[in-house]
Coordinates of C-alpha atoms and ligand atoms in Angstrom, one line a residue:
M830 CA -2.8 -30.4 -77.3
M831 CA -5.5 -29.7 -74.8
D832 CA -8.0 -26.9 -75.6
R833 CA -7.4 -23.9 -73.3
K834 CA -11.1 -24.0 -72.4
E835 CA -10.7 -27.5 -70.9
M836 CA -7.6 -26.6 -68.9
N837 CA -7.6 -25.6 -65.2
I838 CA -6.2 -22.1 -65.3
V839 CA -5.4 -20.0 -62.3
G840 CA -4.5 -16.3 -62.4
L841 CA -2.6 -14.6 -59.7
I842 CA -2.4 -10.8 -59.4
G843 CA 0.2 -9.7 -56.9
T844 CA 3.3 -11.8 -56.7
G845 CA 4.5 -10.7 -53.3
M846 CA 4.9 -12.9 -50.2
V847 CA 1.3 -14.0 -50.0
G848 CA 0.8 -14.5 -53.7
T849 CA 4.0 -16.5 -54.3
T850 CA 3.5 -18.7 -51.2
F851 CA 0.1 -19.6 -52.7
A852 CA 1.7 -20.2 -56.1
Y853 CA 4.3 -22.5 -54.5
A854 CA 1.6 -24.5 -52.7
L855 CA -0.5 -24.7 -55.9
M856 CA 2.4 -26.1 -58.0
Q857 CA 3.0 -28.8 -55.5
H858 CA -0.7 -29.8 -55.5
G859 CA -1.2 -30.6 -59.2
L860 CA -4.5 -28.8 -59.2
A861 CA -3.9 -26.4 -62.2
N862 CA -2.6 -26.9 -65.7
E863 CA -1.5 -23.3 -65.9
L864 CA -0.7 -20.5 -63.5
V865 CA -0.5 -16.9 -64.8
L866 CA 1.5 -14.5 -62.7
I867 CA 0.8 -10.7 -62.9
D868 CA 2.3 -7.9 -60.9
A869 CA 2.7 -4.2 -61.3
D870 CA 6.4 -4.9 -60.8
T871 CA 6.8 -7.0 -64.0
R872 CA 10.4 -8.0 -63.2
R873 CA 9.3 -9.4 -59.9
A874 CA 6.6 -11.5 -61.6
E875 CA 9.2 -12.7 -64.1
G876 CA 11.7 -13.6 -61.4
E877 CA 9.1 -15.6 -59.5
M878 CA 8.1 -17.4 -62.7
M879 CA 11.7 -18.4 -63.3
D880 CA 12.2 -19.6 -59.8
L881 CA 9.0 -21.6 -59.7
N882 CA 9.5 -23.1 -63.1
H883 CA 12.9 -24.4 -62.0
G884 CA 11.1 -26.6 -59.4
L885 CA 8.8 -28.2 -62.0
P886 CA 11.0 -31.3 -62.5
F887 CA 10.2 -32.2 -58.9
V888 CA 6.4 -31.9 -59.1
R889 CA 3.6 -32.7 -61.6
P890 CA 3.9 -30.9 -64.9
M891 CA 2.1 -27.5 -65.4
R892 CA 2.8 -24.2 -67.2
I893 CA 3.8 -21.2 -65.2
I894 CA 4.0 -17.9 -67.0
A895 CA 4.5 -14.2 -66.2
G896 CA 1.7 -12.7 -68.2
D897 CA -0.7 -9.9 -68.7
Y898 CA -4.4 -9.4 -68.2
A899 CA -5.1 -10.9 -71.7
D900 CA -3.7 -14.2 -70.4
L901 CA -6.6 -14.4 -67.9
A902 CA -9.2 -14.8 -70.6
D903 CA -9.7 -18.6 -69.9
A904 CA -8.8 -18.5 -66.2
D905 CA -11.2 -20.4 -63.9
V906 CA -10.1 -18.6 -60.7
V907 CA -8.2 -15.3 -60.3
V908 CA -6.6 -14.8 -56.9
I909 CA -5.8 -11.2 -56.0
C910 CA -3.0 -10.6 -53.5
A911 CA -1.9 -7.2 -54.8
G912 CA -1.7 -4.2 -52.6
I913 CA 0.5 -2.4 -50.2
G914 CA 1.0 -3.1 -46.5
Q915 CA 0.9 -0.4 -43.8
R916 CA 3.9 1.9 -44.0
P917 CA 5.3 3.8 -41.0
G918 CA 3.3 7.0 -40.5
Q919 CA 0.6 5.9 -42.8
T920 CA -3.0 5.8 -41.4
R921 CA -5.3 2.9 -41.7
L922 CA -7.6 5.1 -43.8
E923 CA -4.8 6.0 -46.3
L924 CA -3.9 2.3 -46.6
L925 CA -7.6 1.5 -47.3
K926 CA -7.8 4.3 -49.9
T927 CA -4.6 3.1 -51.7
N928 CA -5.7 -0.5 -51.8
A929 CA -9.2 0.4 -52.8
G930 CA -7.7 2.4 -55.7
I931 CA -5.6 -0.6 -56.7
F932 CA -8.7 -2.7 -56.9
Q933 CA -10.6 -0.1 -58.9
E934 CA -7.8 -0.6 -61.5
I935 CA -7.4 -4.4 -61.3
V936 CA -11.0 -5.7 -61.2
P937 CA -12.2 -3.9 -64.4
K938 CA -9.1 -5.2 -66.2
I939 CA -10.0 -8.8 -65.3
L940 CA -13.6 -8.3 -66.2
A941 CA -12.7 -6.9 -69.6
V942 CA -11.2 -10.2 -70.6
N943 CA -13.1 -12.7 -68.5
Q944 CA -16.6 -12.4 -67.1
D945 CA -16.8 -16.0 -65.7
A946 CA -13.8 -16.4 -63.5
I947 CA -14.2 -16.8 -59.7
L948 CA -12.4 -13.9 -58.1
L949 CA -10.7 -14.7 -54.8
I950 CA -9.5 -11.7 -52.8
A951 CA -6.8 -11.9 -50.1
S952 CA -5.5 -8.3 -49.9
N953 CA -6.4 -6.3 -46.8
P954 CA -8.7 -5.0 -45.6
V955 CA -10.1 -8.1 -47.2
D956 CA -13.8 -7.7 -46.4
I957 CA -13.9 -4.1 -47.7
L958 CA -12.0 -5.0 -50.9
T959 CA -14.3 -8.0 -51.5
Q960 CA -17.3 -5.7 -51.2
I961 CA -15.7 -3.2 -53.6
S962 CA -14.8 -5.9 -56.1
A963 CA -18.3 -7.4 -56.0
E964 CA -19.8 -4.0 -56.6
I965 CA -17.5 -3.3 -59.5
A966 CA -18.3 -6.7 -60.9
G967 CA -22.0 -5.9 -60.4
M968 CA -22.6 -9.2 -58.6
D969 CA -24.3 -9.4 -55.2
C970 CA -23.0 -12.9 -54.7
C971 CA -21.4 -16.0 -55.9
R972 CA -18.4 -15.2 -58.0
V973 CA -16.5 -12.9 -55.7
I974 CA -15.0 -14.6 -52.6
G975 CA -12.9 -13.0 -49.9
S976 CA -10.5 -15.2 -47.9
G977 CA -12.1 -13.5 -44.9
T978 CA -11.6 -15.4 -41.6
T979 CA -10.4 -18.6 -43.3
L980 CA -7.0 -17.9 -41.8
D981 CA -8.3 -16.9 -38.4
T982 CA -10.5 -20.1 -38.2
A983 CA -7.4 -22.2 -39.1
R984 CA -5.4 -20.5 -36.3
F985 CA -8.2 -21.1 -33.9
R986 CA -8.5 -24.8 -34.8
Y987 CA -4.8 -25.2 -34.5
M988 CA -4.6 -23.6 -31.1
L989 CA -7.7 -25.5 -29.7
G990 CA -6.1 -28.7 -31.1
Q991 CA -2.9 -28.0 -29.2
H992 CA -4.8 -27.2 -26.0
Y993 CA -6.7 -30.5 -26.1
G994 CA -4.0 -32.6 -27.6
V995 CA -6.1 -33.5 -30.7
D996 CA -5.6 -33.2 -34.4
S997 CA -6.8 -29.7 -35.5
R998 CA -8.8 -31.4 -38.3
S999 CA -11.0 -33.0 -35.6
V1000 CA -11.7 -29.5 -34.1
H1001 CA -14.8 -27.9 -35.6
A1002 CA -14.9 -24.2 -34.5
F1003 CA -15.4 -21.0 -36.5
I1004 CA -14.1 -17.5 -36.3
V1005 CA -16.6 -15.2 -38.1
G1006 CA -17.2 -11.5 -38.8
E1007 CA -14.5 -9.1 -39.9
H1008 CA -11.0 -10.4 -40.7
G1009 CA -9.7 -8.1 -38.0
D1010 CA -10.3 -6.7 -34.5
S1011 CA -14.1 -7.1 -34.4
E1012 CA -14.1 -10.8 -35.3
L1013 CA -15.7 -13.3 -32.9
A1014 CA -15.7 -17.0 -32.1
L1015 CA -18.8 -19.0 -32.4
W1016 CA -18.4 -20.8 -29.1
S1017 CA -22.0 -22.1 -29.0
L1018 CA -21.3 -24.3 -32.0
A1019 CA -17.6 -25.3 -31.3
N1020 CA -17.1 -29.0 -30.9
I1021 CA -14.4 -31.7 -31.2
A1022 CA -15.7 -34.7 -33.2
G1023 CA -19.2 -33.7 -32.4
I1024 CA -18.7 -33.3 -28.6
R1025 CA -19.4 -29.8 -27.3
L1026 CA -16.4 -28.2 -25.6
P1027 CA -18.1 -28.1 -22.1
D1028 CA -18.3 -31.9 -22.3
F1029 CA -15.0 -32.7 -24.0
V1030 CA -11.9 -34.0 -22.1
G1031 CA -8.7 -34.5 -24.2
A1032 CA -6.4 -37.5 -23.9
N1033 CA -4.1 -35.0 -22.1
G1034 CA -6.8 -34.7 -19.4
Q1035 CA -7.7 -31.2 -20.5
G1036 CA -11.3 -30.4 -19.7
Y1037 CA -13.4 -27.3 -19.8
D1038 CA -11.6 -24.1 -18.8
Q1039 CA -13.3 -20.9 -20.0
A1040 CA -10.3 -18.6 -19.1
A1041 CA -8.0 -20.8 -21.2
L1042 CA -10.5 -20.7 -24.1
D1043 CA -10.8 -16.9 -23.8
R1044 CA -6.9 -16.7 -24.0
I1045 CA -7.0 -18.9 -27.1
F1046 CA -9.4 -16.5 -28.8
D1047 CA -7.3 -13.5 -27.9
Q1048 CA -4.2 -15.3 -29.3
T1049 CA -6.1 -16.1 -32.5
R1050 CA -7.2 -12.5 -32.9
N1051 CA -3.7 -11.1 -32.2
A1052 CA -1.8 -13.7 -34.2
A1053 CA -1.1 -11.4 -37.2
Y1054 CA 0.3 -8.7 -34.9
E1055 CA 2.6 -11.2 -33.1
I1056 CA 3.9 -12.7 -36.3
I1057 CA 4.4 -9.3 -38.1
Q1058 CA 6.4 -8.1 -35.1
R1059 CA 8.7 -11.0 -35.4
K1060 CA 9.0 -11.6 -39.2
R1061 CA 7.3 -8.6 -40.8
A1062 CA 4.6 -10.5 -42.7
T1063 CA 2.5 -13.6 -42.6
Y1064 CA 2.2 -15.8 -45.6
Y1065 CA 2.5 -19.6 -45.2
A1066 CA -0.9 -20.3 -43.5
I1067 CA -2.8 -17.9 -45.8
G1068 CA -1.0 -19.4 -48.8
L1069 CA -2.4 -22.8 -47.8
G1070 CA -5.8 -21.3 -47.0
L1071 CA -6.0 -19.8 -50.5
L1072 CA -5.1 -23.1 -51.9
S1073 CA -7.9 -24.8 -50.0
I1074 CA -10.4 -22.3 -51.3
V1075 CA -9.2 -22.7 -54.9
E1076 CA -9.4 -26.4 -54.5
A1077 CA -13.0 -26.2 -53.2
V1078 CA -13.9 -24.2 -56.3
M1079 CA -12.0 -26.2 -59.0
R1080 CA -13.0 -29.6 -57.6
D1081 CA -16.6 -28.4 -56.9
Q1082 CA -16.2 -29.7 -53.4
H1083 CA -19.1 -27.8 -51.6
T1084 CA -16.7 -27.3 -48.7
V1085 CA -17.8 -25.2 -45.6
M1086 CA -15.4 -22.4 -45.1
T1087 CA -15.4 -19.1 -43.3
V1088 CA -15.0 -17.0 -46.4
S1089 CA -16.2 -13.4 -46.9
S1090 CA -19.0 -12.6 -49.3
P1091 CA -21.5 -9.8 -49.8
L1092 CA -24.5 -10.6 -47.5
T1093 CA -28.0 -9.9 -48.7
G1094 CA -29.9 -9.9 -45.5
Q1095 CA -28.6 -13.1 -43.8
Y1096 CA -28.4 -12.5 -40.0
G1097 CA -30.0 -9.1 -40.7
V1098 CA -26.9 -7.9 -42.5
K1099 CA -26.7 -6.6 -46.1
D1100 CA -24.6 -4.4 -48.4
I1101 CA -21.3 -5.5 -46.8
S1102 CA -19.0 -8.5 -47.3
I1103 CA -18.2 -10.4 -44.1
S1104 CA -17.4 -14.0 -43.1
M1105 CA -19.8 -16.7 -41.9
P1106 CA -19.5 -20.5 -42.6
T1107 CA -20.3 -20.8 -46.3
I1108 CA -20.5 -23.6 -48.8
V1109 CA -17.9 -23.1 -51.6
G1110 CA -18.0 -24.9 -54.9
R1111 CA -17.5 -24.4 -58.6
R1112 CA -20.1 -21.6 -58.7
G1113 CA -18.2 -19.8 -56.0
I1114 CA -20.3 -18.9 -53.0
E1115 CA -23.1 -21.5 -53.0
E1116 CA -24.8 -20.8 -49.7
V1117 CA -24.1 -18.8 -46.5
L1118 CA -25.2 -21.1 -43.8
N1119 CA -28.1 -20.1 -41.6
L1120 CA -26.7 -21.1 -38.2
P1121 CA -28.5 -21.0 -34.8
L1122 CA -26.3 -18.4 -33.2
S1123 CA -26.7 -17.4 -29.5
A1124 CA -28.1 -13.9 -28.9
S1125 CA -24.7 -12.5 -27.9
E1126 CA -23.0 -14.0 -31.0
L1127 CA -25.7 -12.5 -33.3
E1128 CA -25.3 -9.1 -31.7
A1129 CA -21.4 -9.3 -32.0
F1130 CA -21.7 -10.4 -35.6
R1131 CA -24.0 -7.4 -36.4
R1132 CA -21.6 -5.0 -34.6
S1133 CA -18.7 -6.4 -36.6
A1134 CA -20.7 -5.9 -39.9
Q1135 CA -21.5 -2.3 -38.8
T1136 CA -17.8 -1.6 -38.1
L1137 CA -17.0 -2.7 -41.7
K1138 CA -19.8 -0.6 -43.1
D1139 CA -18.6 2.5 -41.3
R1140 CA -15.1 1.9 -42.7
L1141 CA -16.4 1.5 -46.2
A1142 CA -18.4 4.8 -45.7
E1143 CA -15.2 6.6 -44.8
I1144 CA -13.9 6.2 -48.4
R1145 CA -17.2 7.0 -50.1
Ligands
LIG304 N1 -6.5 -12.3 -46.1 C1 -5.5 -12.7 -45.2 O1 -5.8 -13.5 -44.3 C2 -4.1 -12.1 -45.4 C3 -3.0 -12.6 -44.7 C4 -1.8 -12.1 -44.9 C5 -1.7 -10.9 -45.7 N2 -2.8 -10.4 -46.4 C6 -2.7 -9.3 -47.3 O2 -2.2 -9.7 -48.5 C7 -1.7 -8.6 -49.2 C8 -0.4 -8.9 -49.8 O3 0.6 -9.1 -48.8 P1 2.1 -9.5 -49.1 O4 2.8 -9.7 -47.8 O5 2.2 -10.5 -50.2 O6 2.6 -8.0 -49.7 P2 3.8 -7.8 -50.7 O7 4.1 -6.3 -50.5 O8 4.9 -8.8 -50.5 O9 3.2 -8.0 -52.2 C9 2.2 -7.2 -52.7 C10 2.4 -7.2 -54.2 O10 1.4 -6.5 -54.9 C11 1.9 -5.8 -56.0 N3 1.1 -4.8 -56.5 C12 0.9 -3.5 -55.9 N4 0.0 -2.8 -56.7 C13 -0.3 -3.6 -57.7 C14 -1.2 -3.4 -58.9 N5 -1.9 -2.3 -59.1 N6 -1.3 -4.5 -59.8 C15 -0.6 -5.6 -59.6 N7 0.2 -5.8 -58.5 C16 0.3 -4.8 -57.6 C17 3.3 -5.4 -55.5 O11 4.2 -5.1 -56.6 C18 3.7 -6.6 -54.7 O12 4.5 -7.5 -55.4 C19 -1.7 -7.4 -48.2 O13 -2.8 -6.6 -48.4 C20 -1.8 -8.2 -46.9 O14 -2.3 -7.4 -45.8 C21 -4.0 -11.0 -46.2

């Protein structure tokens, strides 16, 4: 039997909609030998384990267990999707305080059994919780990753692809900053197959139209609200986004992704986690790219970072 240290082990804390959608994607991908499910609601984690395990005859073999923190000792990556969503009448600050409290409990429990795992945070507000986790872990960088604007960038690329009638994988465009209202699009660097948007004409005849591009950005930023109004939560796209980050880590891919990490002076920002295109590999955050932003993009990015810092200060 394989030594546990040689196995690819993924831990998942929080087996709600986002966590289990990620788990479902992971089991179909053959990336991990073992998946450990942990939730404060242990019966929920057990039920999800049973349901997922019953699908194993249709995919590649792996082990899925409902476990405890001790089972994370040899995990390579621990994905955290635990937390509460906003309840009616609850303020944003109360939500932040509650989820920050949950992370103060979870992160030390992981570190007590495993000091080497990459921690991937998805719970909201993701940038603040990434910063809190990195501070608890005592690491400025590298091993704590927030999903950040990975999802927003995917939504943006999809919508631009639809607009121009091209495969969204040929669209290279980033949403950066806060995963939330103060995020911004890096229009100055956006391109399709290397062609800047002002010069690109799609096979559908679609050329440059700034008003349409502005609408696409608004739809990207408001997508979560629109989906939550219709189906209460979003989970498929973020589940696949988390899978792609875990894959970049486990396969040491050095993939450029708009993940959130604690900045240490890049773009004049420090002491807060926020998203910029970043190289992700087996060590976690390998490098936050130093991009030639326009003056207005740089200013908007710094404003977004300040918004996050102010919010973090509210709970300190
Ligand atoms: N980063 C993104 O792009 C993105 C996208 C969608 C949702 N989210 C966020 O992901 C989080 C989860 O969303 P969801 O829809 O899965 O919520 P959910 O309510 O379905 O699941 C949350 C789970 O966390 C568990 N939990 C609560 N406290 C815990 C603790 N102390 N230890 C272990 N488990 C605990 C709950 O029992 C529950 O099963 C939310 O914060 C949501 O805002 C992030």
